[in-house]
């Protein structure tokens, strides 16, 4: 039997809306794209496609992130491969990219790289630069390696399993990180999608500041003179994280806002 794609989309939207998805229309068309592939959107659907769509809708009804279902997420200039082993790249993190690109760098270290979206986007923008991405999770590094191929910078990036700086060697003129910064007691009030993501990428299991304490303490030893440290933060953490930067001797500490006007990045410079 053949099915009208418009009626199918409407039906999907209704189910997703009922399940509480904040973006039912966008979800429905993303799932439709998975099943239709390159066929024009008006192409009638067959029974197999409808069955497949029902399965995908069911996963989204369970509030699995759309990126886990489609296997990809657009970030900066690329479509990154995404699995349940990595944090889903978020538009907020593009503020970190923009801030990093306001200054020069030829070597960049990305701590807790996850999908690799930060270091890979930076290397894409700076064809002379080399990068190192670290993660505690080997599974995440596997996803990051795949993404290096997608971005086309495999030759300029290395990967290292490391607990923050524990297994890092080298000196960098830029260090970036989007560490887990959600406090444990905030986790239960967050969107259901977050329960599908790696918890170690979201929370430190404490007050949300543990990673910044380690990063601010150790970064100066791995930064070149005038090297920059940039971290993504939660919107309420600017004062606490700037304070940590200051106590560890970083200079020219600045807070940068995201497109919604929320504090999103703290930066500092190692004195020459
Ligand atoms: N920005 C993410 C969120 O609030 C958190 C990511 C992180 O902890 N680094 O959903």
PDB file of N, CA, C and O in Angstrom, residues 142-188:
ATOM      1  N   UNK A 142      36.535   7.065  19.885  1.00  0.00           N
ATOM      2  CA  UNK A 142      36.226   6.374  18.624  1.00  0.00           C
ATOM      3  C   UNK A 142      35.292   7.237  17.762  1.00  0.00           C
ATOM      4  O   UNK A 142      35.473   7.354  16.545  1.00  0.00           O
ATOM      5  N   UNK A 143      34.319   7.857  18.404  1.00  0.00           N
ATOM      6  CA  UNK A 143      33.400   8.749  17.672  1.00  0.00           C
ATOM      7  C   UNK A 143      34.174   9.977  17.164  1.00  0.00           C
ATOM      8  O   UNK A 143      34.014  10.405  16.012  1.00  0.00           O
ATOM      9  N   UNK A 144      35.049  10.513  18.007  1.00  0.00           N
ATOM     10  CA  UNK A 144      35.823  11.704  17.622  1.00  0.00           C
ATOM     11  C   UNK A 144      36.714  11.403  16.410  1.00  0.00           C
ATOM     12  O   UNK A 144      36.826  12.226  15.493  1.00  0.00           O
ATOM     13  N   UNK A 145      37.330  10.208  16.410  1.00  0.00           N
ATOM     14  CA  UNK A 145      38.187   9.830  15.259  1.00  0.00           C
ATOM     15  C   UNK A 145      37.377   9.804  13.965  1.00  0.00           C
ATOM     16  O   UNK A 145      37.820  10.259  12.926  1.00  0.00           O
ATOM     17  N   UNK A 146      36.190   9.248  14.067  1.00  0.00           N
ATOM     18  CA  UNK A 146      35.327   9.200  12.886  1.00  0.00           C
ATOM     19  C   UNK A 146      35.011  10.617  12.413  1.00  0.00           C
ATOM     20  O   UNK A 146      35.043  10.924  11.211  1.00  0.00           O
ATOM     21  N   UNK A 147      34.754  11.510  13.362  1.00  0.00           N
ATOM     22  CA  UNK A 147      34.422  12.887  12.997  1.00  0.00           C
ATOM     23  C   UNK A 147      35.603  13.628  12.378  1.00  0.00           C
ATOM     24  O   UNK A 147      35.421  14.500  11.533  1.00  0.00           O
ATOM     25  N   UNK A 148      36.829  13.253  12.792  1.00  0.00           N
ATOM     26  CA  UNK A 148      38.010  13.876  12.166  1.00  0.00           C
ATOM     27  C   UNK A 148      37.993  13.576  10.673  1.00  0.00           C
ATOM     28  O   UNK A 148      38.343  14.445   9.845  1.00  0.00           O
ATOM     29  N   UNK A 149      37.576  12.374  10.306  1.00  0.00           N
ATOM     30  CA  UNK A 149      37.477  12.007   8.893  1.00  0.00           C
ATOM     31  C   UNK A 149      36.400  12.835   8.194  1.00  0.00           C
ATOM     32  O   UNK A 149      36.596  13.318   7.072  1.00  0.00           O
ATOM     33  N   UNK A 150      35.280  13.028   8.864  1.00  0.00           N
ATOM     34  CA  UNK A 150      34.180  13.809   8.282  1.00  0.00           C
ATOM     35  C   UNK A 150      34.627  15.254   8.030  1.00  0.00           C
ATOM     36  O   UNK A 150      34.357  15.834   6.982  1.00  0.00           O
ATOM     37  N   UNK A 151      35.365  15.826   8.992  1.00  0.00           N
ATOM     38  CA  UNK A 151      35.812  17.216   8.855  1.00  0.00           C
ATOM     39  C   UNK A 151      37.030  17.306   7.924  1.00  0.00           C
ATOM     40  O   UNK A 151      37.304  18.368   7.358  1.00  0.00           O
ATOM     41  N   UNK A 152      37.735  16.184   7.774  1.00  0.00           N
ATOM     42  CA  UNK A 152      38.883  16.160   6.860  1.00  0.00           C
ATOM     43  C   UNK A 152      40.160  16.707   7.481  1.00  0.00           C
ATOM     44  O   UNK A 152      40.976  17.322   6.794  1.00  0.00           O
ATOM     45  N   UNK A 153      40.343  16.485   8.798  1.00  0.00           N
ATOM     46  CA  UNK A 153      41.544  17.004   9.461  1.00  0.00           C
ATOM     47  C   UNK A 153      42.315  15.896  10.193  1.00  0.00           C
ATOM     48  O   UNK A 153      43.121  16.187  11.075  1.00  0.00           O
ATOM     49  N   UNK A 154      42.074  14.649   9.800  1.00  0.00           N
ATOM     50  CA  UNK A 154      42.699  13.503  10.483  1.00  0.00           C
ATOM     51  C   UNK A 154      44.210  13.670  10.657  1.00  0.00           C
ATOM     52  O   UNK A 154      44.769  13.307  11.697  1.00  0.00           O
ATOM     53  N   UNK A 155      44.867  14.250   9.650  1.00  0.00           N
ATOM     54  CA  UNK A 155      46.333  14.386   9.688  1.00  0.00           C
ATOM     55  C   UNK A 155      46.808  15.380  10.739  1.00  0.00           C
ATOM     56  O   UNK A 155      47.974  15.393  11.100  1.00  0.00           O
ATOM     57  N   UNK A 156      45.905  16.243  11.185  1.00  0.00           N
ATOM     58  CA  UNK A 156      46.339  17.331  12.077  1.00  0.00           C
ATOM     59  C   UNK A 156      45.833  17.172  13.511  1.00  0.00           C
ATOM     60  O   UNK A 156      45.978  18.076  14.328  1.00  0.00           O
ATOM     61  N   UNK A 157      45.219  16.025  13.799  1.00  0.00           N
ATOM     62  CA  UNK A 157      44.673  15.874  15.155  1.00  0.00           C
ATOM     63  C   UNK A 157      45.140  14.559  15.764  1.00  0.00           C
ATOM     64  O   UNK A 157      45.281  13.556  15.065  1.00  0.00           O
ATOM     65  N   UNK A 158      45.415  14.567  17.058  1.00  0.00           N
ATOM     66  CA  UNK A 158      45.698  13.323  17.783  1.00  0.00           C
ATOM     67  C   UNK A 158      44.690  13.203  18.922  1.00  0.00           C
ATOM     68  O   UNK A 158      44.078  14.196  19.334  1.00  0.00           O
ATOM     69  N   UNK A 159      44.578  11.990  19.406  1.00  0.00           N
ATOM     70  CA  UNK A 159      43.611  11.703  20.467  1.00  0.00           C
ATOM     71  C   UNK A 159      44.325  10.991  21.598  1.00  0.00           C
ATOM     72  O   UNK A 159      45.229  10.184  21.353  1.00  0.00           O
ATOM     73  N   UNK A 160      43.926  11.282  22.810  1.00  0.00           N
ATOM     74  CA  UNK A 160      44.579  10.675  23.969  1.00  0.00           C
ATOM     75  C   UNK A 160      43.549  10.410  25.054  1.00  0.00           C
ATOM     76  O   UNK A 160      42.806  11.326  25.415  1.00  0.00           O
ATOM     77  N   UNK A 161      43.519   9.179  25.535  1.00  0.00           N
ATOM     78  CA  UNK A 161      42.661   8.930  26.687  1.00  0.00           C
ATOM     79  C   UNK A 161      43.333   9.570  27.888  1.00  0.00           C
ATOM     80  O   UNK A 161      44.515   9.328  28.161  1.00  0.00           O
ATOM     81  N   UNK A 162      42.595  10.397  28.610  1.00  0.00           N
ATOM     82  CA  UNK A 162      43.204  11.108  29.732  1.00  0.00           C
ATOM     83  C   UNK A 162      42.117  11.617  30.672  1.00  0.00           C
ATOM     84  O   UNK A 162      41.026  11.976  30.249  1.00  0.00           O
ATOM     85  N   UNK A 163      42.483  11.639  31.955  1.00  0.00           N
ATOM     86  CA  UNK A 163      41.620  12.225  32.971  1.00  0.00           C
ATOM     87  C   UNK A 163      42.087  13.685  33.115  1.00  0.00           C
ATOM     88  O   UNK A 163      43.074  13.955  33.781  1.00  0.00           O
ATOM     89  N   UNK A 164      41.407  14.592  32.435  1.00  0.00           N
ATOM     90  CA  UNK A 164      41.863  15.973  32.274  1.00  0.00           C
ATOM     91  C   UNK A 164      43.322  15.958  31.824  1.00  0.00           C
ATOM     92  O   UNK A 164      43.623  15.395  30.786  1.00  0.00           O
ATOM     93  N   UNK A 165      44.268  16.535  32.612  1.00  0.00           N
ATOM     94  CA  UNK A 165      45.643  16.634  32.100  1.00  0.00           C
ATOM     95  C   UNK A 165      46.496  15.404  32.403  1.00  0.00           C
ATOM     96  O   UNK A 165      47.671  15.388  32.054  1.00  0.00           O
ATOM     97  N   UNK A 166      45.953  14.387  33.059  1.00  0.00           N
ATOM     98  CA  UNK A 166      46.806  13.313  33.596  1.00  0.00           C
ATOM     99  C   UNK A 166      47.741  12.699  32.558  1.00  0.00           C
ATOM    100  O   UNK A 166      48.879  12.378  32.877  1.00  0.00           O
ATOM    101  N   UNK A 167      47.269  12.505  31.314  1.00  0.00           N
ATOM    102  CA  UNK A 167      48.119  11.863  30.307  1.00  0.00           C
ATOM    103  C   UNK A 167      48.436  12.790  29.133  1.00  0.00           C
ATOM    104  O   UNK A 167      48.694  12.324  28.025  1.00  0.00           O
ATOM    105  N   UNK A 168      48.381  14.082  29.407  1.00  0.00           N
ATOM    106  CA  UNK A 168      48.671  15.059  28.347  1.00  0.00           C
ATOM    107  C   UNK A 168      50.140  15.448  28.410  1.00  0.00           C
ATOM    108  O   UNK A 168      50.675  15.696  29.491  1.00  0.00           O
ATOM    109  N   UNK A 169      50.778  15.492  27.246  1.00  0.00           N
ATOM    110  CA  UNK A 169      52.116  16.090  27.197  1.00  0.00           C
ATOM    111  C   UNK A 169      52.090  17.164  26.119  1.00  0.00           C
ATOM    112  O   UNK A 169      51.336  17.052  25.149  1.00  0.00           O
ATOM    113  N   UNK A 170      52.925  18.177  26.299  1.00  0.00           N
ATOM    114  CA  UNK A 170      53.007  19.226  25.286  1.00  0.00           C
ATOM    115  C   UNK A 170      52.616  20.574  25.856  1.00  0.00           C
ATOM    116  O   UNK A 170      52.111  20.682  26.969  1.00  0.00           O
ATOM    117  N   UNK A 171      52.874  21.578  25.044  1.00  0.00           N
ATOM    118  CA  UNK A 171      52.546  22.964  25.404  1.00  0.00           C
ATOM    119  C   UNK A 171      51.649  23.485  24.285  1.00  0.00           C
ATOM    120  O   UNK A 171      51.905  23.232  23.106  1.00  0.00           O
ATOM    121  N   UNK A 172      50.607  24.195  24.664  1.00  0.00           N
ATOM    122  CA  UNK A 172      49.583  24.604  23.691  1.00  0.00           C
ATOM    123  C   UNK A 172      49.370  26.111  23.767  1.00  0.00           C
ATOM    124  O   UNK A 172      49.470  26.687  24.858  1.00  0.00           O
ATOM    125  N   UNK A 173      49.031  26.716  22.644  1.00  0.00           N
ATOM    126  CA  UNK A 173      48.708  28.138  22.779  1.00  0.00           C
ATOM    127  C   UNK A 173      47.206  28.393  22.911  1.00  0.00           C
ATOM    128  O   UNK A 173      46.795  29.527  23.123  1.00  0.00           O
ATOM    129  N   UNK A 174      46.443  27.309  22.865  1.00  0.00           N
ATOM    130  CA  UNK A 174      45.012  27.433  23.181  1.00  0.00           C
ATOM    131  C   UNK A 174      44.567  26.146  23.874  1.00  0.00           C
ATOM    132  O   UNK A 174      44.843  25.043  23.388  1.00  0.00           O
ATOM    133  N   UNK A 175      43.899  26.292  25.015  1.00  0.00           N
ATOM    134  CA  UNK A 175      43.283  25.131  25.677  1.00  0.00           C
ATOM    135  C   UNK A 175      41.794  25.432  25.808  1.00  0.00           C
ATOM    136  O   UNK A 175      41.410  26.513  26.273  1.00  0.00           O
ATOM    137  N   UNK A 176      40.967  24.495  25.349  1.00  0.00           N
ATOM    138  CA  UNK A 176      39.511  24.682  25.411  1.00  0.00           C
ATOM    139  C   UNK A 176      38.877  23.472  26.089  1.00  0.00           C
ATOM    140  O   UNK A 176      39.428  22.374  26.056  1.00  0.00           O
ATOM    141  N   UNK A 177      37.718  23.699  26.688  1.00  0.00           N
ATOM    142  CA  UNK A 177      36.980  22.569  27.256  1.00  0.00           C
ATOM    143  C   UNK A 177      35.515  22.931  27.461  1.00  0.00           C
ATOM    144  O   UNK A 177      35.191  24.056  27.832  1.00  0.00           O
ATOM    145  N   UNK A 178      34.665  21.951  27.204  1.00  0.00           N
ATOM    146  CA  UNK A 178      33.265  22.031  27.620  1.00  0.00           C
ATOM    147  C   UNK A 178      33.057  20.867  28.588  1.00  0.00           C
ATOM    148  O   UNK A 178      32.593  19.805  28.209  1.00  0.00           O
ATOM    149  N   UNK A 179      33.458  21.072  29.845  1.00  0.00           N
ATOM    150  CA  UNK A 179      33.444  19.947  30.793  1.00  0.00           C
ATOM    151  C   UNK A 179      32.039  19.700  31.346  1.00  0.00           C
ATOM    152  O   UNK A 179      31.135  20.505  31.122  1.00  0.00           O
ATOM    153  N   UNK A 180      31.851  18.592  32.078  1.00  0.00           N
ATOM    154  CA  UNK A 180      30.555  18.397  32.750  1.00  0.00           C
ATOM    155  C   UNK A 180      30.389  19.467  33.814  1.00  0.00           C
ATOM    156  O   UNK A 180      31.243  19.583  34.690  1.00  0.00           O
ATOM    157  N   UNK A 181      29.313  20.248  33.716  1.00  0.00           N
ATOM    158  CA  UNK A 181      29.180  21.353  34.687  1.00  0.00           C
ATOM    159  C   UNK A 181      27.822  21.420  35.366  1.00  0.00           C
ATOM    160  O   UNK A 181      27.503  22.375  36.058  1.00  0.00           O
ATOM    161  N   UNK A 182      27.000  20.407  35.159  1.00  0.00           N
ATOM    162  CA  UNK A 182      25.699  20.439  35.832  1.00  0.00           C
ATOM    163  C   UNK A 182      25.867  19.844  37.237  1.00  0.00           C
ATOM    164  O   UNK A 182      26.460  18.771  37.389  1.00  0.00           O
ATOM    165  N   UNK A 183      25.380  20.567  38.239  1.00  0.00           N
ATOM    166  CA  UNK A 183      25.475  20.058  39.611  1.00  0.00           C
ATOM    167  C   UNK A 183      24.565  18.836  39.751  1.00  0.00           C
ATOM    168  O   UNK A 183      23.515  18.750  39.107  1.00  0.00           O
ATOM    169  N   UNK A 184      24.990  17.897  40.587  1.00  0.00           N
ATOM    170  CA  UNK A 184      24.229  16.650  40.743  1.00  0.00           C
ATOM    171  C   UNK A 184      22.777  16.929  41.129  1.00  0.00           C
ATOM    172  O   UNK A 184      21.855  16.321  40.584  1.00  0.00           O
ATOM    173  N   UNK A 185      22.565  17.900  42.017  1.00  0.00           N
ATOM    174  CA  UNK A 185      21.186  18.124  42.471  1.00  0.00           C
ATOM    175  C   UNK A 185      20.313  18.834  41.436  1.00  0.00           C
ATOM    176  O   UNK A 185      19.123  18.995  41.641  1.00  0.00           O
ATOM    177  N   UNK A 186      20.910  19.257  40.306  1.00  0.00           N
ATOM    178  CA  UNK A 186      20.094  19.847  39.228  1.00  0.00           C
ATOM    179  C   UNK A 186      19.703  18.800  38.193  1.00  0.00           C
ATOM    180  O   UNK A 186      18.846  19.042  37.342  1.00  0.00           O
ATOM    181  N   UNK A 187      20.362  17.649  38.229  1.00  0.00           N
ATOM    182  CA  UNK A 187      20.191  16.665  37.162  1.00  0.00           C
ATOM    183  C   UNK A 187      18.744  16.192  37.019  1.00  0.00           C
ATOM    184  O   UNK A 187      18.251  16.010  35.911  1.00  0.00           O
ATOM    185  N   UNK A 188      18.064  16.003  38.142  1.00  0.00           N
ATOM    186  CA  UNK A 188      16.728  15.407  38.065  1.00  0.00           C
ATOM    187  C   UNK A 188      15.700  16.367  37.471  1.00  0.00           C
ATOM    188  O   UNK A 188      14.655  15.938  36.994  1.00  0.00           O
TER     189      UNK A 188
END
